[in-house]
Amino acid sequence: MRHFLTLADFSKEELLEMLDLAVKIKAQTKRREFVSYLEHQTLGMIFEKSSTRTRVSFETGIYQLGGVGLFLSANDLQLGRGEPLKDTARVISRMVDMVMIRTFEHSKLEEFAAYSKVPVINGLTDSYHPVQLMTDYMTMMEYDKADNPIVAYVGDGNNMAHSWLMLAAIMGFELRIATPKGYECDEAIVAKAKTLAEKSGATLLFGNDPKAAVEDTDVVTTDTWVSMGQEDEKEVRLKAFEGYEVNSAMMALAKEDAIFLHCLPAYRGYEVSEEVFEGYADVIFDEAENRLHAQKGIMVWLDRHRES
Ligand code: CP
Ligand code: NVA
């Protein structure tokens, strides 16, 4: 049995198998052809943080695959009153067929997975957001940007930046990360990505100059400057990230046919200007829709790799 905790748990070939499934199931869905790949299966969805896309895409996705999703807010579970996570994992995983968790520390997700009898999917932790990156890569494929692209990530060295690092390191493309000083990526995660990059031939570049990072790139992306759980730091962060807004002047430095991606939610006037956001809205909302399709590919793949 395999869990989907980080992209680094998989080979390039395995991730491409999941995306192949996603592309096939997306085409079927567009034809209103609903194949019950996961008939009678239940997906438990534990949320310790807010969500729009992750909740709606997983719940709709499992339903369209012939199963059902259970929305489990941590506040309403006994977990919120102190029931140990490992007990919650042992109970829930005896009843459902797959679990998706959105939580804070990545170690909590790992603990849950260690005690779970069924595949566990990372729906975002403080360290990683791998389902979003599968979606972003699927969108790059659709926009003809997956063949040896140069990608710039401008902003916070957060869970999105870390997942971009893993994606680039596994797929073997060039990723340039520009962060303000003091907001760089986690050193251990960078080291892990560099090891993977040696095998794939990926180029991973780090710096504090967003304009230099964006120059001649195929894909430009960013994320909020204030992630969930960092609300108290908002004022300090907004100051530290001055000059990091992806605006028209910055996009003009990228290749003429470059695309802009954003995992959403987007904060206009901060990490992205209104003009850039609306200018690339078609791509951004294709990307948002692809959460539904990419995650179906992941769930069906995990189901096919259960212990027999
Ligand atoms: N991108 C993303 O994960 O969105 P939600 O927080 O709305 O789930
Ligand atoms: N970095 C953001 C991503 C939201 C999808 C957060 O963790 O809040």
PDB file of C-alpha atoms in Angstrom, residues 169-287:
ATOM      1  CA  ALA A 169      13.653  17.781  -8.934  1.00  0.00           C
ATOM      2  CA  ILE A 170      11.698  14.694  -9.992  1.00  0.00           C
ATOM      3  CA  MET A 171      10.590  15.824 -13.450  1.00  0.00           C
ATOM      4  CA  GLY A 172      14.005  17.309 -14.241  1.00  0.00           C
ATOM      5  CA  PHE A 173      13.258  20.911 -15.186  1.00  0.00           C
ATOM      6  CA  GLU A 174      14.747  24.312 -14.214  1.00  0.00           C
ATOM      7  CA  LEU A 175      13.164  26.026 -11.228  1.00  0.00           C
ATOM      8  CA  ARG A 176      14.239  29.459  -9.973  1.00  0.00           C
ATOM      9  CA  ILE A 177      13.021  30.426  -6.529  1.00  0.00           C
ATOM     10  CA  ALA A 178      13.187  34.068  -5.445  1.00  0.00           C
ATOM     11  CA  THR A 179      12.334  34.797  -1.813  1.00  0.00           C
ATOM     12  CA  PRO A 180      13.045  37.747   0.469  1.00  0.00           C
ATOM     13  CA  LYS A 181      15.909  37.199   2.914  1.00  0.00           C
ATOM     14  CA  GLY A 182      14.639  35.336   5.955  1.00  0.00           C
ATOM     15  CA  TYR A 183      11.814  33.650   3.999  1.00  0.00           C
ATOM     16  CA  GLU A 184      13.891  31.051   2.142  1.00  0.00           C
ATOM     17  CA  CYS A 185      12.867  27.413   1.738  1.00  0.00           C
ATOM     18  CA  ASP A 186      13.545  24.918   4.497  1.00  0.00           C
ATOM     19  CA  GLU A 187      17.174  23.765   4.320  1.00  0.00           C
ATOM     20  CA  ALA A 188      16.441  20.063   4.825  1.00  0.00           C
ATOM     21  CA  ILE A 189      13.832  20.124   2.041  1.00  0.00           C
ATOM     22  CA  VAL A 190      16.248  21.938  -0.288  1.00  0.00           C
ATOM     23  CA  ALA A 191      18.912  19.307   0.439  1.00  0.00           C
ATOM     24  CA  LYS A 192      16.452  16.515  -0.342  1.00  0.00           C
ATOM     25  CA  ALA A 193      15.435  18.210  -3.598  1.00  0.00           C
ATOM     26  CA  LYS A 194      19.085  18.676  -4.596  1.00  0.00           C
ATOM     27  CA  THR A 195      19.730  14.957  -4.130  1.00  0.00           C
ATOM     28  CA  LEU A 196      16.757  14.114  -6.364  1.00  0.00           C
ATOM     29  CA  ALA A 197      17.871  16.736  -8.898  1.00  0.00           C
ATOM     30  CA  GLU A 198      21.254  15.022  -9.305  1.00  0.00           C
ATOM     31  CA  LYS A 199      19.430  11.996 -10.700  1.00  0.00           C
ATOM     32  CA  SER A 200      16.948  13.849 -12.930  1.00  0.00           C
ATOM     33  CA  GLY A 201      19.263  16.609 -14.179  1.00  0.00           C
ATOM     34  CA  ALA A 202      17.001  19.347 -12.781  1.00  0.00           C
ATOM     35  CA  THR A 203      18.463  22.820 -12.209  1.00  0.00           C
ATOM     36  CA  LEU A 204      17.410  24.394  -8.910  1.00  0.00           C
ATOM     37  CA  LEU A 205      18.347  28.045  -8.406  1.00  0.00           C
ATOM     38  CA  PHE A 206      17.780  30.224  -5.354  1.00  0.00           C
ATOM     39  CA  GLY A 207      18.054  33.983  -4.918  1.00  0.00           C
ATOM     40  CA  ASN A 208      16.562  37.217  -3.617  1.00  0.00           C
ATOM     41  CA  ASP A 209      15.967  38.979  -6.941  1.00  0.00           C
ATOM     42  CA  PRO A 210      12.491  38.265  -8.341  1.00  0.00           C
ATOM     43  CA  LYS A 211      13.137  40.077 -11.629  1.00  0.00           C
ATOM     44  CA  ALA A 212      16.275  38.057 -12.362  1.00  0.00           C
ATOM     45  CA  ALA A 213      14.358  34.854 -11.555  1.00  0.00           C
ATOM     46  CA  VAL A 214      11.509  35.620 -13.954  1.00  0.00           C
ATOM     47  CA  GLU A 215      13.654  36.556 -16.952  1.00  0.00           C
ATOM     48  CA  ASP A 216      12.970  34.348 -20.014  1.00  0.00           C
ATOM     49  CA  THR A 217      10.862  31.836 -18.127  1.00  0.00           C
ATOM     50  CA  ASP A 218       7.974  29.733 -19.485  1.00  0.00           C
ATOM     51  CA  VAL A 219       5.951  29.636 -16.271  1.00  0.00           C
ATOM     52  CA  VAL A 220       5.720  32.201 -13.475  1.00  0.00           C
ATOM     53  CA  THR A 221       4.016  31.339 -10.217  1.00  0.00           C
ATOM     54  CA  THR A 222       3.561  32.648  -6.704  1.00  0.00           C
ATOM     55  CA  ASP A 223       1.506  32.035  -3.563  1.00  0.00           C
ATOM     56  CA  THR A 224       0.110  34.031  -0.670  1.00  0.00           C
ATOM     57  CA  TRP A 225       2.602  35.799   1.561  1.00  0.00           C
ATOM     58  CA  VAL A 226       0.585  34.844   4.647  1.00  0.00           C
ATOM     59  CA  SER A 227      -0.208  31.152   4.799  1.00  0.00           C
ATOM     60  CA  MET A 228      -2.798  29.573   7.044  1.00  0.00           C
ATOM     61  CA  GLY A 229      -1.472  29.640  10.598  1.00  0.00           C
ATOM     62  CA  GLN A 230       0.698  32.746   9.999  1.00  0.00           C
ATOM     63  CA  GLU A 231      -2.032  35.349  10.461  1.00  0.00           C
ATOM     64  CA  ASP A 232      -0.210  36.899  13.460  1.00  0.00           C
ATOM     65  CA  GLU A 233       2.817  37.659  11.260  1.00  0.00           C
ATOM     66  CA  LYS A 234       0.766  39.418   8.588  1.00  0.00           C
ATOM     67  CA  GLU A 235       2.067  42.956   9.133  1.00  0.00           C
ATOM     68  CA  VAL A 236       5.744  41.971   9.252  1.00  0.00           C
ATOM     69  CA  ARG A 237       5.355  39.726   6.213  1.00  0.00           C
ATOM     70  CA  LEU A 238       3.645  42.316   4.029  1.00  0.00           C
ATOM     71  CA  LYS A 239       6.621  44.601   4.639  1.00  0.00           C
ATOM     72  CA  ALA A 240       9.220  41.923   4.010  1.00  0.00           C
ATOM     73  CA  PHE A 241       7.647  40.963   0.657  1.00  0.00           C
ATOM     74  CA  GLU A 242       7.571  44.468  -0.807  1.00  0.00           C
ATOM     75  CA  GLY A 243       8.838  44.297  -4.406  1.00  0.00           C
ATOM     76  CA  TYR A 244       7.748  40.681  -4.816  1.00  0.00           C
ATOM     77  CA  GLU A 245       4.351  41.341  -6.409  1.00  0.00           C
ATOM     78  CA  VAL A 246       3.989  39.601  -9.775  1.00  0.00           C
ATOM     79  CA  ASN A 247       2.740  42.535 -11.834  1.00  0.00           C
ATOM     80  CA  SER A 248       2.734  43.358 -15.556  1.00  0.00           C
ATOM     81  CA  ALA A 249       6.264  44.784 -15.441  1.00  0.00           C
ATOM     82  CA  MET A 250       7.521  41.529 -13.932  1.00  0.00           C
ATOM     83  CA  MET A 251       5.554  39.306 -16.340  1.00  0.00           C
ATOM     84  CA  ALA A 252       7.011  41.327 -19.245  1.00  0.00           C
ATOM     85  CA  LEU A 253      10.408  39.862 -18.360  1.00  0.00           C
ATOM     86  CA  ALA A 254       9.190  36.292 -18.918  1.00  0.00           C
ATOM     87  CA  LYS A 255       8.895  34.751 -22.404  1.00  0.00           C
ATOM     88  CA  GLU A 256       6.167  36.276 -24.511  1.00  0.00           C
ATOM     89  CA  ASP A 257       4.034  33.132 -24.371  1.00  0.00           C
ATOM     90  CA  ALA A 258       4.709  32.458 -20.668  1.00  0.00           C
ATOM     91  CA  ILE A 259       1.820  31.442 -18.442  1.00  0.00           C
ATOM     92  CA  PHE A 260       1.072  32.475 -14.871  1.00  0.00           C
ATOM     93  CA  LEU A 261      -0.134  29.918 -12.322  1.00  0.00           C
ATOM     94  CA  HIS A 262      -1.598  30.464  -8.841  1.00  0.00           C
ATOM     95  CA  CYS A 263      -2.870  27.738  -6.512  1.00  0.00           C
ATOM     96  CA  LEU A 264      -5.434  30.188  -5.047  1.00  0.00           C
ATOM     97  CA  PRO A 265      -6.742  31.845  -2.998  1.00  0.00           C
ATOM     98  CA  ALA A 266      -5.050  34.917  -4.514  1.00  0.00           C
ATOM     99  CA  TYR A 267      -4.567  38.246  -2.762  1.00  0.00           C
ATOM    100  CA  ARG A 268      -4.525  41.012  -5.364  1.00  0.00           C
ATOM    101  CA  GLY A 269      -2.257  43.919  -4.654  1.00  0.00           C
ATOM    102  CA  TYR A 270       0.028  41.655  -2.652  1.00  0.00           C
ATOM    103  CA  GLU A 271       1.603  38.591  -4.333  1.00  0.00           C
ATOM    104  CA  VAL A 272      -0.139  39.313  -7.683  1.00  0.00           C
ATOM    105  CA  SER A 273      -1.584  42.415  -9.327  1.00  0.00           C
ATOM    106  CA  GLU A 274      -5.214  42.540 -10.423  1.00  0.00           C
ATOM    107  CA  GLU A 275      -4.050  43.032 -14.020  1.00  0.00           C
ATOM    108  CA  VAL A 276      -1.857  39.920 -14.109  1.00  0.00           C
ATOM    109  CA  PHE A 277      -4.468  37.853 -12.311  1.00  0.00           C
ATOM    110  CA  GLU A 278      -7.279  38.782 -14.685  1.00  0.00           C
ATOM    111  CA  GLY A 279      -4.956  38.576 -17.704  1.00  0.00           C
ATOM    112  CA  TYR A 280      -4.229  34.925 -16.931  1.00  0.00           C
ATOM    113  CA  ALA A 281      -7.630  34.046 -15.452  1.00  0.00           C
ATOM    114  CA  ASP A 282      -8.295  31.374 -18.110  1.00  0.00           C
ATOM    115  CA  VAL A 283      -5.159  29.459 -17.134  1.00  0.00           C
ATOM    116  CA  ILE A 284      -5.673  30.006 -13.407  1.00  0.00           C
ATOM    117  CA  PHE A 285      -9.220  28.641 -13.429  1.00  0.00           C
ATOM    118  CA  ASP A 286      -8.263  25.711 -15.687  1.00  0.00           C
ATOM    119  CA  GLU A 287      -5.643  25.031 -13.019  1.00  0.00           C
TER     120      GLU A 287
END
